[in-house]
Amino acid sequence: MELRNDNESSNLLKSVDWVTVALYVVLVVLGAVSIYAATYNFDQASMFDLSENSGKQFLWIGLSLVIGFALLLIDRRLYEAFAYPIYGIMIMVLILTIFIAPDIKGSRSWLVFGPVSLQPAEFAKSATALALAKLFSTYGFALNSWKNYARAAAIVLLPILCILMEKETGSALVYTSLIFVFYREGMSGFVLFAALCAIVVFVVTLKYAALTIMGIPLGVFIVFIIVMAVIVGMLLIYCRSLILGRNVLLGYLASGAVAGILAYFGIVLNGYAFFFTVIGASLVYLLIGMFHDDLRRVLITVIFATVGILFMFSVNYVFNNVLEPHQQMRIKVTLGIDDDLRGAGYNVNQSKIAIGSGGLTGKGFLNGTQTKLKYVPEQHTDFIFCTIGEEQGFVGSMAVLLLFVALIMRVIAIAERQHTVFGRVYAYCVASILIFHLAINVGMVIGLCPVIGIPLPFFSYGGSSLWGFTFLLFILLRIDAARKEYGVW
C-alpha cells in the first residue's frame, strides 16, 4: 500500500463516487435492521446487542467500512498489477478449503477460525473480476479467436470447479453471470441465445414429461416444435435467406397438415418417427442448399438444431444422475411438478405466505407473525426478503428493490465512464454479480427460482457475504476515483 500525503487524500475524497457510497450505507443499515426484525425476541434489549445476530451484523458493517476505506487508500495501479497474483492466491485458498473445511450441512466451503467462519467463495468473486479485467485489458486482446475465448473462460471456470468440489452449487452459479461481461466486450449474442434456448429446453422437457401426445412426452413434443421454429427463425434472421426459410417453413406446414388429416381419420403417427423425418429432411435440404447461400451460417444453423435435439435427450440423464436428490426436488417444486410442502417446498411456501400476508403496506416493524413465530427457516439469511415483504408490504419491498436498481444503474454508469478497459470490465463484473444475486434471491423467495442458497446482497446475515460485496464495490470505487486523479473525466 502506498502512503498518501494530505493533498492526495483530499483529492481522493473528492474523487470518490459518494452517491454509490451512500446507497451502500443505506442498504447495509436496512439489512441489519431487517435482520433484527427477522430474529427479534422480546427479551432482546437492543438491536446493537452483540450477543444477537443484528448486533453482530452491525459489527460486520463497522468492519466493512474500515475495509472499504482501506481499499480506497490503495493505489489503483496496484489492483491491476497484482490482479493475477490475487487470483492465484484465491484459487489456492479455494482448493485448500476443499480438504480442510469442516462439513457444514453437506458443504465444505467454510474456513473456521475460532468463533469466526469465512467463506472463501465470497472473496473469490473480487479476485476473479480483477483477473478477468486484467486479461481483457491486455494489449491486443479481443474475443475474436477460440484461444482468447478459452483463456477468458478458464478464469471463470476454475473457481466454479473448485466451489463445486466444495459442494456449494449456489455460490458456483454466481460466476456464470460473468457471461454478460463477455457479451459487453464483444462476444456474439448468439451465445446468449443458445444459453436461453438450453434453459427453455431443460425446463419444458422436465415440466411436461408426464403427459404424452403422439406417443411421446409432451415436453419432447414442444421441444421439437421449438427446434423447428428456431430453424426457420435462424434462416430468416441469422442467415438472411428468405428462400431457404420460406421453403423449410412450407415443408413444416405441409407435414403438419398431413399429420392432422391422418389423425382426423384415426391414423396417429408416432411422434419420434414424424419429427425426426420432418426435421431430418429439412436439415438435409439445408445441407444441399447451403452451397447457394452463406455456407458458414447455414452450417451453424444445422449444428445448432442437432445439438438442441441431443441436449433434449440428455436432460433426463443429467437431472437423474448428476443432480443431488435434494436439488432434483427443489427444481420439481419450483416447476410445479411436486408440492412437497413439508419438505423441499416448505421454505418457499412459508415465504410466499409471509410476503402475501404483508399486503400493500405491511404489518409494521416487528409485527410480522410468520417472522416472529419462526415459520420460515433461514429467514435472517437467504430468506431475509420475506421479512421485508411481511412487515413493510409491497411498498417497502418495492422501495428496497428500487434501491438495488439505483445501485446497479450507478455501477453501470461508472462502467461506461471508465477510460480503461480494465476499469470497464471490472465494473461490469460487479454489476453482473449484483444483478444475479438480486434476481435469483428474490426469485427464490417468491418461488420463481429453485432454492440454491444465494444471499441477498447487503441484507442477508453474515460477515463473509457483506465483506465480499464490500471488496467488490470499494475496489470499483477506487478504480473509478483514479479518473479524476489523473485528470480524466
XYZ file of C-alpha atoms in Angstrom:
489
model
C 0.000 0.000 0.000
C 1.381 3.388 -0.930
C 1.322 6.176 1.682
C -0.508 9.327 0.724
C 0.064 12.900 1.799
C -2.754 15.221 2.876
C -3.261 16.694 -0.599
C -3.545 13.263 -2.208
C -6.014 12.121 0.457
C -8.059 15.279 -0.065
C -8.143 14.719 -3.832
C -9.124 11.098 -3.299
C -12.068 12.053 -1.095
C -13.259 14.477 -3.751
C -12.927 11.838 -6.469
C -14.896 9.057 -4.786
C -18.425 8.474 -6.073
C -20.257 9.329 -2.855
C -23.666 8.565 -4.348
C -22.634 4.905 -4.589
C -21.199 5.003 -1.071
C -24.476 6.465 0.225
C -26.515 3.727 -1.479
C -24.169 1.131 0.009
C -24.547 2.544 3.530
C -28.344 2.763 3.258
C -28.578 -0.836 2.038
C -26.307 -2.312 4.726
C -28.093 -0.426 7.512
C -31.504 -1.513 6.213
C -30.102 -5.033 6.024
C -29.039 -5.016 9.671
C -32.430 -3.611 10.741
C -34.156 -6.365 8.731
C -32.007 -8.993 10.444
C -33.062 -7.506 13.789
C -36.705 -7.800 12.729
C -36.238 -11.363 11.485
C -34.543 -12.597 14.691
C -36.217 -10.329 17.241
C -37.293 -11.810 20.539
C -38.987 -9.999 23.363
C -36.043 -10.468 25.731
C -33.642 -8.659 23.380
C -32.603 -5.299 24.835
C -31.237 -3.637 21.710
C -30.567 -4.274 18.044
C -26.921 -3.477 18.818
C -26.633 -6.325 21.331
C -23.511 -8.234 20.229
C -24.942 -11.496 21.516
C -27.672 -11.269 18.852
C -27.425 -11.584 15.081
C -28.345 -7.929 14.458
C -25.626 -6.715 16.804
C -23.073 -8.954 15.108
C -24.210 -7.641 11.723
C -23.649 -4.047 12.858
C -20.173 -5.155 13.928
C -19.599 -6.616 10.449
C -20.823 -3.328 8.965
C -18.359 -1.321 11.054
C -15.501 -3.574 9.988
C -16.722 -3.370 6.375
C -16.490 0.422 6.440
C -12.925 0.124 7.728
C -12.133 -2.368 4.956
C -13.772 -0.096 2.376
C -11.743 2.922 3.496
C -8.546 0.849 3.424
C -9.323 -0.299 -0.127
C -9.723 3.334 -1.184
C -6.232 4.147 0.104
C -4.542 1.556 -2.117
C -3.173 2.928 -5.373
C -5.432 1.980 -8.251
C -2.495 0.685 -10.302
C -1.743 -1.979 -7.690
C -5.108 -3.645 -8.315
C -4.201 -4.064 -11.961
C -0.564 -5.001 -11.313
C -1.419 -7.705 -8.771
C -4.656 -8.968 -10.342
C -3.220 -12.332 -11.367
C -1.332 -12.988 -8.078
C -4.504 -12.168 -6.090
C -6.479 -14.539 -8.318
C -3.860 -17.279 -7.938
C -3.850 -16.969 -4.148
C -7.641 -17.177 -4.005
C -7.667 -20.288 -6.192
C -5.158 -21.925 -3.840
C -7.342 -20.962 -0.868
C -10.398 -22.469 -2.599
C -8.500 -25.706 -3.256
C -7.255 -25.787 0.341
C -10.796 -25.259 1.582
C -11.912 -28.475 -0.122
C -9.603 -30.507 2.113
C -9.564 -28.691 5.459
C -13.036 -27.152 5.769
C -15.452 -28.920 8.131
C -18.620 -30.474 6.769
C -21.442 -27.998 7.475
C -24.857 -29.116 6.181
C -23.192 -31.188 3.467
C -20.928 -28.349 2.281
C -17.177 -27.905 2.748
C -16.993 -24.210 1.950
C -16.312 -22.531 5.304
C -12.948 -21.954 6.945
C -13.324 -21.795 10.719
C -11.017 -19.592 12.785
C -12.209 -19.965 16.363
C -15.510 -18.063 16.679
C -15.225 -16.680 13.140
C -16.149 -18.549 9.946
C -15.272 -17.248 6.492
C -16.408 -18.440 3.067
C -13.571 -18.002 0.520
C -16.018 -18.256 -2.404
C -17.372 -14.806 -1.488
C -13.922 -13.201 -1.721
C -13.002 -15.108 -4.875
C -15.586 -13.029 -6.763
C -13.411 -9.914 -6.487
C -10.301 -11.866 -7.425
C -11.983 -13.383 -10.479
C -13.307 -9.983 -11.565
C -9.819 -8.464 -11.257
C -8.211 -11.306 -13.238
C -10.844 -11.085 -15.961
C -10.396 -7.312 -16.172
C -6.625 -7.766 -16.376
C -6.954 -10.274 -19.219
C -9.336 -8.109 -21.252
C -7.075 -5.075 -20.778
C -4.065 -6.930 -22.198
C -2.764 -5.175 -25.290
C -4.395 -6.579 -28.424
C -6.764 -8.906 -26.574
C -10.181 -9.367 -28.155
C -12.808 -12.096 -28.246
C -12.050 -12.918 -31.854
C -10.463 -16.364 -31.543
C -11.068 -19.646 -29.768
C -7.778 -19.201 -27.911
C -8.895 -15.938 -26.344
C -12.318 -17.368 -25.523
C -10.614 -20.313 -23.817
C -8.349 -18.039 -21.761
C -11.254 -15.909 -20.572
C -13.476 -18.923 -19.889
C -10.692 -20.638 -17.904
C -10.513 -17.703 -15.480
C -14.233 -18.081 -14.751
C -14.438 -21.892 -14.820
C -11.547 -22.551 -12.424
C -13.237 -21.054 -9.331
C -16.535 -22.647 -10.407
C -14.948 -26.110 -10.403
C -13.278 -25.501 -7.037
C -16.514 -24.303 -5.440
C -18.493 -27.216 -6.918
C -15.989 -29.559 -5.267
C -16.824 -27.811 -2.002
C -20.489 -28.828 -2.605
C -21.575 -25.188 -2.791
C -23.585 -25.138 -6.021
C -25.302 -21.802 -5.395
C -22.054 -19.855 -4.991
C -20.623 -21.551 -8.084
C -23.578 -20.492 -10.224
C -22.937 -16.824 -9.395
C -19.824 -16.882 -11.563
C -21.870 -17.801 -14.630
C -23.271 -14.255 -14.539
C -19.918 -13.058 -15.907
C -21.078 -14.210 -19.347
C -22.730 -10.777 -19.606
C -19.270 -9.212 -19.318
C -18.149 -11.343 -22.268
C -21.146 -10.097 -24.227
C -20.336 -6.455 -23.400
C -16.771 -6.974 -24.582
C -17.631 -8.415 -27.973
C -18.978 -11.932 -27.563
C -21.645 -12.820 -30.098
C -25.211 -12.550 -28.883
C -25.682 -15.987 -30.415
C -24.090 -17.487 -27.286
C -26.669 -15.831 -25.023
C -29.410 -17.015 -27.378
C -28.043 -20.565 -27.150
C -27.969 -20.375 -23.340
C -31.578 -19.156 -23.291
C -32.634 -21.990 -25.584
C -30.859 -24.515 -23.344
C -32.763 -23.236 -20.295
C -36.085 -23.385 -22.161
C -35.403 -26.936 -23.395
C -34.394 -28.062 -19.883
C -37.489 -26.578 -18.234
C -40.001 -27.677 -20.891
C -38.627 -31.225 -21.089
C -38.929 -31.705 -17.317
C -42.146 -29.772 -16.791
C -44.218 -31.709 -19.325
C -42.599 -35.132 -19.076
C -45.648 -36.849 -17.567
C -48.152 -36.046 -20.351
C -47.938 -37.662 -23.797
C -49.000 -36.735 -27.322
C -48.442 -38.793 -30.482
C -46.833 -41.409 -28.248
C -44.073 -39.149 -26.913
C -43.793 -36.953 -23.794
C -45.447 -33.559 -24.233
C -42.212 -31.843 -23.250
C -40.346 -33.590 -26.082
C -43.186 -32.698 -28.487
C -42.923 -29.000 -27.546
C -39.131 -29.024 -27.868
C -39.396 -30.464 -31.387
C -41.786 -27.608 -32.287
C -39.328 -25.113 -30.762
C -36.448 -26.587 -32.796
C -38.495 -26.266 -35.971
C -39.347 -22.636 -35.165
C -35.702 -21.857 -34.336
C -34.521 -23.318 -37.650
C -36.916 -21.106 -39.603
C -36.090 -18.057 -37.462
C -32.336 -18.509 -37.878
C -32.684 -18.933 -41.641
C -34.702 -15.722 -41.934
C -32.840 -13.551 -39.403
C -29.364 -15.028 -38.886
C -28.725 -16.445 -42.368
C -30.828 -13.763 -44.118
C -32.059 -16.390 -46.554
C -35.690 -15.733 -47.370
C -35.888 -18.544 -49.902
C -34.489 -21.247 -47.618
C -36.575 -20.039 -44.703
C -39.736 -19.922 -46.785
C -39.231 -23.387 -48.263
C -38.473 -25.009 -44.895
C -41.498 -23.317 -43.318
C -43.759 -24.518 -46.154
C -42.366 -28.024 -45.676
C -43.213 -27.930 -41.964
C -46.723 -26.639 -42.627
C -47.356 -29.290 -45.260
C -46.082 -32.037 -42.948
C -48.251 -30.760 -40.119
C -51.278 -30.682 -42.418
C -50.679 -34.299 -43.498
C -50.306 -35.424 -39.855
C -53.522 -33.591 -38.957
C -55.503 -35.160 -41.821
C -54.286 -38.646 -40.911
C -55.176 -38.043 -37.253
C -58.672 -36.965 -38.353
C -59.135 -40.394 -39.952
C -57.799 -42.162 -36.847
C -54.229 -42.699 -38.012
C -51.901 -41.216 -35.382
C -48.251 -41.086 -36.382
C -45.519 -41.900 -33.887
C -44.115 -38.576 -32.660
C -40.462 -39.577 -32.799
C -40.732 -41.001 -36.316
C -42.702 -37.975 -37.545
C -40.460 -35.275 -36.120
C -37.189 -36.982 -36.975
C -38.396 -37.477 -40.555
C -39.569 -33.866 -40.959
C -36.632 -32.176 -39.223
C -34.147 -34.621 -40.776
C -35.491 -33.867 -44.260
C -35.193 -30.111 -43.634
C -31.592 -30.481 -42.419
C -30.647 -32.498 -45.498
C -32.310 -29.842 -47.651
C -30.280 -27.161 -45.878
C -27.015 -29.059 -46.341
C -27.724 -29.244 -50.067
C -28.955 -25.678 -50.353
C -26.236 -24.057 -48.265
C -23.859 -24.061 -51.231
C -26.070 -21.368 -52.734
C -26.174 -19.294 -49.526
C -23.860 -18.375 -46.665
C -22.152 -21.736 -46.110
C -20.929 -20.996 -42.571
C -24.191 -19.569 -41.222
C -26.372 -22.327 -42.645
C -23.988 -24.961 -41.287
C -24.179 -23.308 -37.843
C -27.975 -23.473 -38.085
C -27.805 -27.209 -38.836
C -25.398 -27.823 -35.939
C -27.492 -25.691 -33.582
C -30.653 -27.679 -34.337
C -28.838 -31.000 -33.992
C -27.255 -30.032 -30.664
C -30.641 -28.830 -29.411
C -32.236 -32.214 -30.060
C -29.287 -34.079 -28.482
C -29.466 -31.801 -25.435
C -33.177 -32.578 -25.082
C -32.411 -36.291 -24.780
C -29.651 -35.603 -22.231
C -31.890 -33.612 -19.872
C -33.333 -36.608 -18.049
C -29.907 -38.221 -17.669
C -28.381 -35.037 -16.230
C -31.361 -34.460 -13.955
C -31.416 -38.023 -12.572
C -27.702 -38.815 -12.449
C -25.825 -35.513 -11.997
C -28.046 -33.512 -9.633
C -28.375 -34.480 -5.972
C -31.809 -35.720 -4.785
C -32.487 -32.521 -2.808
C -31.584 -30.439 -5.880
C -33.943 -32.507 -8.032
C -36.764 -31.983 -5.553
C -36.188 -28.220 -5.377
C -36.382 -27.962 -9.167
C -39.547 -30.081 -9.232
C -41.140 -27.868 -6.588
C -40.199 -24.713 -8.498
C -41.636 -26.089 -11.755
C -44.814 -27.210 -10.010
C -44.182 -30.899 -10.725
C -44.297 -31.768 -6.993
C -45.587 -29.816 -3.995
C -43.696 -31.345 -1.042
C -44.988 -28.644 1.322
C -43.415 -30.415 4.295
C -40.050 -30.953 2.664
C -38.245 -29.083 -0.110
C -41.209 -26.798 -0.744
C -41.714 -25.810 2.886
C -39.409 -22.774 2.921
C -40.794 -21.274 -0.260
C -44.411 -21.924 0.699
C -43.997 -20.245 4.095
C -42.061 -17.395 2.489
C -44.876 -16.746 -0.003
C -47.412 -16.823 2.824
C -45.342 -14.260 4.752
C -44.952 -11.930 1.767
C -48.607 -12.270 0.783
C -49.781 -11.517 4.311
C -47.912 -8.201 4.206
C -50.364 -6.763 1.696
C -49.796 -3.250 0.389
C -48.174 -1.534 3.367
C -47.197 -4.453 5.602
C -47.947 -5.366 9.214
C -45.453 -2.912 10.629
C -41.945 -3.156 12.043
C -41.546 -6.154 14.396
C -45.197 -7.142 13.855
C -44.722 -9.963 11.354
C -46.434 -13.086 12.658
C -44.743 -15.502 10.238
C -41.416 -13.987 11.204
C -41.938 -13.897 14.948
C -43.252 -17.441 15.085
C -40.229 -18.685 13.081
C -42.269 -20.331 10.345
C -39.678 -19.501 7.672
C -36.324 -21.257 8.184
C -33.189 -19.222 7.381
C -35.296 -16.054 7.424
C -32.334 -13.914 8.501
C -30.039 -15.240 5.750
C -31.242 -16.425 2.338
C -34.927 -15.657 3.049
C -34.473 -12.196 4.562
C -36.614 -10.647 1.803
C -39.751 -12.337 3.145
C -39.324 -10.370 6.397
C -39.332 -7.141 4.391
C -42.397 -8.266 2.443
C -44.354 -9.213 5.556
C -43.534 -6.189 7.714
C -43.218 -3.470 5.062
C -45.563 -4.873 2.429
C -45.486 -4.234 -1.304
C -44.461 -0.591 -0.783
C -41.459 -1.461 1.377
C -40.408 -4.332 -0.885
C -40.510 -2.085 -3.944
C -38.523 0.595 -2.107
C -35.769 -1.923 -1.347
C -35.765 -3.220 -4.931
C -35.573 0.347 -6.262
C -32.541 0.999 -4.047
C -30.869 -2.062 -5.555
C -31.791 -0.942 -9.058
C -30.360 2.509 -8.321
C -27.091 0.949 -7.125
C -26.843 -1.334 -10.161
C -27.599 1.523 -12.564
C -24.952 3.603 -10.812
C -22.401 0.819 -11.224
C -23.263 0.543 -14.934
C -22.880 4.320 -15.291
C -19.478 4.067 -13.598
C -18.554 1.277 -16.024
C -19.433 3.340 -19.079
C -17.386 6.356 -17.975
C -14.160 4.406 -17.443
C -11.244 5.412 -19.640
C -9.551 1.996 -19.375
C -10.681 -1.460 -20.426
C -9.582 -2.734 -17.008
C -11.937 -0.376 -15.192
C -14.846 -1.002 -17.536
C -14.602 -4.793 -17.396
C -14.236 -4.841 -13.621
C -17.269 -2.569 -13.221
C -19.397 -4.791 -15.438
C -18.280 -7.804 -13.403
C -19.598 -6.066 -10.269
C -22.889 -5.181 -11.997
C -23.361 -8.744 -13.309
C -22.768 -10.320 -9.889
C -25.145 -7.883 -8.172
C -27.871 -8.481 -10.768
C -27.530 -12.258 -10.469
C -27.691 -12.222 -6.665
C -30.685 -9.899 -6.588
C -32.670 -11.712 -9.301
C -32.030 -15.242 -8.028
C -32.519 -14.466 -4.326
C -35.804 -12.607 -4.809
C -36.930 -15.208 -7.372
C -36.052 -17.931 -4.878
C -38.058 -16.311 -2.073
C -41.198 -15.867 -4.193
C -40.948 -19.308 -5.813
C -39.761 -18.377 -9.305
C -36.312 -19.973 -8.907
C -35.102 -23.122 -7.147
C -33.697 -22.666 -3.638
C -29.932 -22.697 -4.210
C -28.567 -20.720 -1.265
C -27.927 -17.311 -2.839
C -27.792 -14.468 -0.263
C -29.390 -11.069 -0.814
C -26.515 -8.547 -1.112
C -26.036 -6.340 1.983
C -29.153 -7.803 3.638
C -28.516 -11.474 4.376
C -26.800 -12.112 7.682
C -23.106 -12.949 7.599
C -19.707 -11.316 7.524
C -18.353 -13.201 4.511
C -21.153 -12.094 2.194
C -21.038 -8.480 3.399
C -17.263 -8.270 3.211
C -17.248 -9.946 -0.200
C -19.587 -7.335 -1.646
C -17.642 -4.581 0.127
C -14.460 -5.726 -1.609
C -16.256 -5.789 -4.954
C -17.768 -2.326 -4.600
C -14.952 -0.379 -2.974
C -12.286 -1.678 -5.343
C -14.527 -0.362 -8.108
C -14.854 2.998 -6.344
C -11.060 3.209 -6.054
C -10.582 2.408 -9.732
C -13.226 4.965 -10.673
C -11.680 7.668 -8.445
C -8.477 7.451 -10.496
C -10.253 9.148 -13.401
C -10.120 12.495 -11.630
C -6.737 11.872 -10.033
C -5.197 11.503 -13.463
C -7.216 14.350 -14.945
C -9.613 12.107 -16.909
C -13.336 12.917 -16.575
